[in-house]
CSV table of C-alpha atoms and ligand atoms in Angstrom, one decimal:
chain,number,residue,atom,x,y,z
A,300,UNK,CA,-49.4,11.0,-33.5
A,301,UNK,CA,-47.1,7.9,-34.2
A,302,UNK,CA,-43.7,8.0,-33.6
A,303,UNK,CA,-41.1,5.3,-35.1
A,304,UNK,CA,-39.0,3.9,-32.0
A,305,UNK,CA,-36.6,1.5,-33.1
A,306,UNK,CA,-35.9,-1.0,-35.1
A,307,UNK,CA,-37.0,-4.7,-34.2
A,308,UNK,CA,-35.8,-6.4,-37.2
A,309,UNK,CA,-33.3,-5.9,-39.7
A,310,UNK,CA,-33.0,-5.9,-43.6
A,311,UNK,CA,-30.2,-8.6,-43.6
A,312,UNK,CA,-32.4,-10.8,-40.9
A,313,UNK,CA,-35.5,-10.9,-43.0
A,314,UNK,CA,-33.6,-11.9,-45.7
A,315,UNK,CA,-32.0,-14.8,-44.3
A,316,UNK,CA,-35.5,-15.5,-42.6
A,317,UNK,CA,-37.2,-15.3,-46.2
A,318,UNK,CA,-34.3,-17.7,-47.6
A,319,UNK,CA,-34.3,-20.1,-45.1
A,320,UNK,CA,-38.7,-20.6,-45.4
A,321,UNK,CA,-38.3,-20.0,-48.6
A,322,UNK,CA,-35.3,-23.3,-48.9
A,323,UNK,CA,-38.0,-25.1,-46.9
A,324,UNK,CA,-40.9,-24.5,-48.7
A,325,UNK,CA,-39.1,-25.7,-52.2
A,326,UNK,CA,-38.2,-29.0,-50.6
A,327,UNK,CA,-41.8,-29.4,-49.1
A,328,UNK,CA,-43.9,-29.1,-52.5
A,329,UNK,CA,-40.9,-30.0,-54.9
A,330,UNK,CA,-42.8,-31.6,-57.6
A,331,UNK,CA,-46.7,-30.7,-56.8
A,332,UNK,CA,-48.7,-27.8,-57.9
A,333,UNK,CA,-48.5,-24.9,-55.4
A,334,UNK,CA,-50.3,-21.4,-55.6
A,335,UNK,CA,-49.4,-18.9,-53.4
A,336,UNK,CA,-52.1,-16.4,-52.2
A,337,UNK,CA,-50.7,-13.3,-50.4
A,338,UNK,CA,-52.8,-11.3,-48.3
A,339,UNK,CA,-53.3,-7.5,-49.4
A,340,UNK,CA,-52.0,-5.4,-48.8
A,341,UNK,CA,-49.6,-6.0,-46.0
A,342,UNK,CA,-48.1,-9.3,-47.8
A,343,UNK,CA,-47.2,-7.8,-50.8
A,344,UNK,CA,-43.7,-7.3,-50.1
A,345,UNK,CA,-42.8,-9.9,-48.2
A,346,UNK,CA,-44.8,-12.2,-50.9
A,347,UNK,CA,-42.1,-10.9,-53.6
A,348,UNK,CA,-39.5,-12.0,-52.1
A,349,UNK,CA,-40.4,-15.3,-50.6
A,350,UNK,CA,-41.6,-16.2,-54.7
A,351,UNK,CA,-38.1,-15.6,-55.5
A,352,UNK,CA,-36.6,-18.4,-52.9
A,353,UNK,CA,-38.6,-20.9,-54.3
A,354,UNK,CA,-36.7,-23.4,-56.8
A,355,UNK,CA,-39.6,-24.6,-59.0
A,356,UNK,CA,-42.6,-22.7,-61.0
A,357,UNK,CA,-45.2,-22.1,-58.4
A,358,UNK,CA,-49.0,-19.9,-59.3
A,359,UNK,CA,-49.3,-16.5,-57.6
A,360,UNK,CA,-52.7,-14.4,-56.4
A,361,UNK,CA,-53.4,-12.0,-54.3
A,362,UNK,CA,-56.6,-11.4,-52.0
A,363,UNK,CA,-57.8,-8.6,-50.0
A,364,UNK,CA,-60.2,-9.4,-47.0
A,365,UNK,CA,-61.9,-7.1,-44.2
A,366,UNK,CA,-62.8,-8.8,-40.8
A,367,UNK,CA,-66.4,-7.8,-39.6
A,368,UNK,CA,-66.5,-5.2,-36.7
A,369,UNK,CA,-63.4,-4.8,-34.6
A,370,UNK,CA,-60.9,-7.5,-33.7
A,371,UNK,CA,-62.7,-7.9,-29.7
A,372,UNK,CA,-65.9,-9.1,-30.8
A,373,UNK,CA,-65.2,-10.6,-34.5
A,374,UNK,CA,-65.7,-14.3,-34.9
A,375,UNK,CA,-63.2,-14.2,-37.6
A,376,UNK,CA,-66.0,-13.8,-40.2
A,377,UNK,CA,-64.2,-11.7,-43.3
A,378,UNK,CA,-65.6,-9.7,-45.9
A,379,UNK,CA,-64.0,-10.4,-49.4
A,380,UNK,CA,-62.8,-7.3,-50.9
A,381,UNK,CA,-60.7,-8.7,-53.9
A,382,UNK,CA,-61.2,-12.2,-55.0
A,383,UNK,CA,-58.4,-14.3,-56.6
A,384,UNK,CA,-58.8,-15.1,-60.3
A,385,UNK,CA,-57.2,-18.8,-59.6
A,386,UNK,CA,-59.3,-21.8,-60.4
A,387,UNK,CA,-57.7,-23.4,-57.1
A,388,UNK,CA,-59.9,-27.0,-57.1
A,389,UNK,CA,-57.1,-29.9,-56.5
A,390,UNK,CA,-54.5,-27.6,-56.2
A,391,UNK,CA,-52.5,-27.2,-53.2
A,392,UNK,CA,-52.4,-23.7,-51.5
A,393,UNK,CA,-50.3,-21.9,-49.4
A,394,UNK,CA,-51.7,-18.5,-47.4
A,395,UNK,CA,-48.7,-16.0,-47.5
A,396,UNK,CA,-49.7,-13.3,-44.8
A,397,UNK,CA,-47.4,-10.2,-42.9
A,398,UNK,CA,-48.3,-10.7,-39.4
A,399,UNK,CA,-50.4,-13.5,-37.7
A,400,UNK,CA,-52.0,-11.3,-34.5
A,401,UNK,CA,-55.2,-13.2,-33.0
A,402,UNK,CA,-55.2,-15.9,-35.9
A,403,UNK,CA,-58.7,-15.3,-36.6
A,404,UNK,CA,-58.2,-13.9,-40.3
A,405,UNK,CA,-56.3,-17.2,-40.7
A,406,UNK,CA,-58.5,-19.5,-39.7
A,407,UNK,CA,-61.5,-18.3,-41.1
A,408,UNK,CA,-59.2,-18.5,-45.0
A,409,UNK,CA,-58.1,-21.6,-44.4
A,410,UNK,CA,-61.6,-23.0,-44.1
A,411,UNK,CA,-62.8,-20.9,-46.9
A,412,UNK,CA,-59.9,-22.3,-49.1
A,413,UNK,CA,-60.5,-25.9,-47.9
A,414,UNK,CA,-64.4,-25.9,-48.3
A,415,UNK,CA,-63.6,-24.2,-52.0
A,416,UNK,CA,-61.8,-27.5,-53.4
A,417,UNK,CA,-58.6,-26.9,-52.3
A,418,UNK,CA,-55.6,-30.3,-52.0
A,419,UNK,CA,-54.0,-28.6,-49.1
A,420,UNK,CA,-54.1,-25.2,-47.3
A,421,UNK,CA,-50.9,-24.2,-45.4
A,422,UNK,CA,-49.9,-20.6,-44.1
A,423,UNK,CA,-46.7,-18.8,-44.1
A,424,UNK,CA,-45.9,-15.8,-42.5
A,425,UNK,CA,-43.1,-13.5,-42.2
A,426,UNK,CA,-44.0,-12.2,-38.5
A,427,UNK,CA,-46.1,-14.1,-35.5
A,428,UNK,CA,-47.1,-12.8,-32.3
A,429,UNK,CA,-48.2,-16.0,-30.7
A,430,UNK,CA,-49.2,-14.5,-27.6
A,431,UNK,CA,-51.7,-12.7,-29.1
A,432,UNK,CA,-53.3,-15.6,-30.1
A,433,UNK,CA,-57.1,-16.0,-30.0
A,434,UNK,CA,-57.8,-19.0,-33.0
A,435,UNK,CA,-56.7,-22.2,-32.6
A,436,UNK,CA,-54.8,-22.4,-36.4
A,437,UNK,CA,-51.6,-24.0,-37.3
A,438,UNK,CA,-49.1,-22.1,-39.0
A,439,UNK,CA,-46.9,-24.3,-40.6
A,440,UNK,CA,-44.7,-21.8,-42.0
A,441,UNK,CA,-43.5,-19.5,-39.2
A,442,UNK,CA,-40.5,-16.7,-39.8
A,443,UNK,CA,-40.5,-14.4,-37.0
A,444,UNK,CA,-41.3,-14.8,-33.7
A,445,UNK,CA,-42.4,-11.1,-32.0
A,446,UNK,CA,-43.8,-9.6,-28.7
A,447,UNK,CA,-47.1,-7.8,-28.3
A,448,UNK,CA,-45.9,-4.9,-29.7
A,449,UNK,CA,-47.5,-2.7,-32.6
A,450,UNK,CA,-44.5,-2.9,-35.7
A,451,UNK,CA,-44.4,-1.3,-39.3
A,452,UNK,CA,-42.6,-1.6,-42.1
A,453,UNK,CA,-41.9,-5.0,-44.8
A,454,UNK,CA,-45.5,-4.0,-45.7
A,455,UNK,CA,-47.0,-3.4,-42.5
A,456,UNK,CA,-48.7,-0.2,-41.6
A,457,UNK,CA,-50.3,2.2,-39.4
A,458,UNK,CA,-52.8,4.0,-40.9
A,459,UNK,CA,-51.6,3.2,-44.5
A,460,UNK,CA,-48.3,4.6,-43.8
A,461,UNK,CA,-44.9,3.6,-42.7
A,462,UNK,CA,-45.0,-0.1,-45.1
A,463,UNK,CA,-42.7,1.3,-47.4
A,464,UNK,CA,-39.8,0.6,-44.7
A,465,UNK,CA,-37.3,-2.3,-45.9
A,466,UNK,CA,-37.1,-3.0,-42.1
A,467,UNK,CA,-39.9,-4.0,-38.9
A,468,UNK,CA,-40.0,-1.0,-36.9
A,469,UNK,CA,-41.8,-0.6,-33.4
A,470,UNK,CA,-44.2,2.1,-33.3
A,471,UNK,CA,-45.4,4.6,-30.3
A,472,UNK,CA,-48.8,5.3,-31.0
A,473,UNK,CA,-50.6,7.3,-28.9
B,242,IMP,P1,-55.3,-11.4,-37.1
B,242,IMP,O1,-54.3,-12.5,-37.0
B,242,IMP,O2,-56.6,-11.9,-37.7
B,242,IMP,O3,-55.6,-10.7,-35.8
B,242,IMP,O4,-54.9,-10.3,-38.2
B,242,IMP,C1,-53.6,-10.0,-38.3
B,242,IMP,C2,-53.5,-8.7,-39.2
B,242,IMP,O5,-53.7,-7.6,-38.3
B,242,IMP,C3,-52.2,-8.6,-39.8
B,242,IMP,O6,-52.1,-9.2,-41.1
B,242,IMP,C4,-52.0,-7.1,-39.9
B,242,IMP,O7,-52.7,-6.6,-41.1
B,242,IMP,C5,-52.8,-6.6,-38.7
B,242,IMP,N1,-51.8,-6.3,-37.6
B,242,IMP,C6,-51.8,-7.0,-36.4
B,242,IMP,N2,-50.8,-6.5,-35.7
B,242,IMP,C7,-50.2,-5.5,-36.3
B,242,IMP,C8,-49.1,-4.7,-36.1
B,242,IMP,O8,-48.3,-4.7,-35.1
B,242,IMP,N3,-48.8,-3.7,-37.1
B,242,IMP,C9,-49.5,-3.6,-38.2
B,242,IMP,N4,-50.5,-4.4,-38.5
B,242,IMP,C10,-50.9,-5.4,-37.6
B,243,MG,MG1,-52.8,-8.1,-43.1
């Protein structure tokens, strides 16, 4: 049973958040070609609304990706689920992702990106828990700062629920 606690981050702070790396990642790419790749389907929301901060025409796709086995033993190795339709060779990329836990998801898409004939790979994120941290990635685009705890909500689920929530919320889940 899961049991929402309380709220960890507010509507009106995400949306300052998303404006500010949004204001950021205009000036960073002003003009270059940029595609931004969100990360089914936990990205999805936060991927609408950081497109709409950003000043200049930019390319949008979306992925989905499974890691192999469970998150203690994985390598980071992910299963493709949903390709992008993007011919991304000399193009610069930027990874738009909910929640960056152990990094390992990350790490392993940059690569893949990189080695697929990308210009540049960068990552955004809306949330980070750094001390969770098991890949050594850089995440150049950081919004949130959060501690080890499990959250829902701005597209995040548990068990496919709960990502419908315009706010982070911590859940008990037992
Ligand atoms: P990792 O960085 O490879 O460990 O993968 C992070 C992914 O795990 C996120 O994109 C989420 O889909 C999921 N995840 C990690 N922590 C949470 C959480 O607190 N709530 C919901 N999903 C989470
Ligand atoms: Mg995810």
């Amino acid at each position: 049973m899961t049991e929402l606690q309380k709220v960890l981050i507010p509507r009106e702070e995400l949306r300052r958040r998303v404006q500010e790396l949004g204001a950021e990642i205009s000036r960073d790419y002003e003009g270059q070609e940029l595609i931004l790749i969100g990360i089914l389907k936990g990205a999805a929301v936060f991927m609408a609304d950081l497109m709409r901060e950003i000043t200049f025409p930019v390319g949008i796709d979306f992925m989905a990706v499974s890691s192999y086995g469970n998150a203690a033993t994985t390598s980071g190795a992910v299963i493709i689920r949903k390709d992008i339709d993007t011919d991304i060779r000399g193009k610069h990329i930027l990874l738009v992702e909910d929640l960056i836990d152990t990094g390992l998801t990350l790490k392993h898409l940059k690569e893949h990106f990189l080695n697929s004939g990308a210009l540049s790979v960068r990552i955004c994120t809306i949330l980070n828990k750094p001390s969770r941290r098991l890949a050594d990635v850089e995440v150049e685009y950081s919004g949130i700062e959060i501690p080890d705890e499990f959250v829902v909500g701005y597209g995040l689920d548990y068990a496919e629920q709960y990502r419908n929530l315009p706010e982070v919320w911590v859940v008990a889940t037992e």
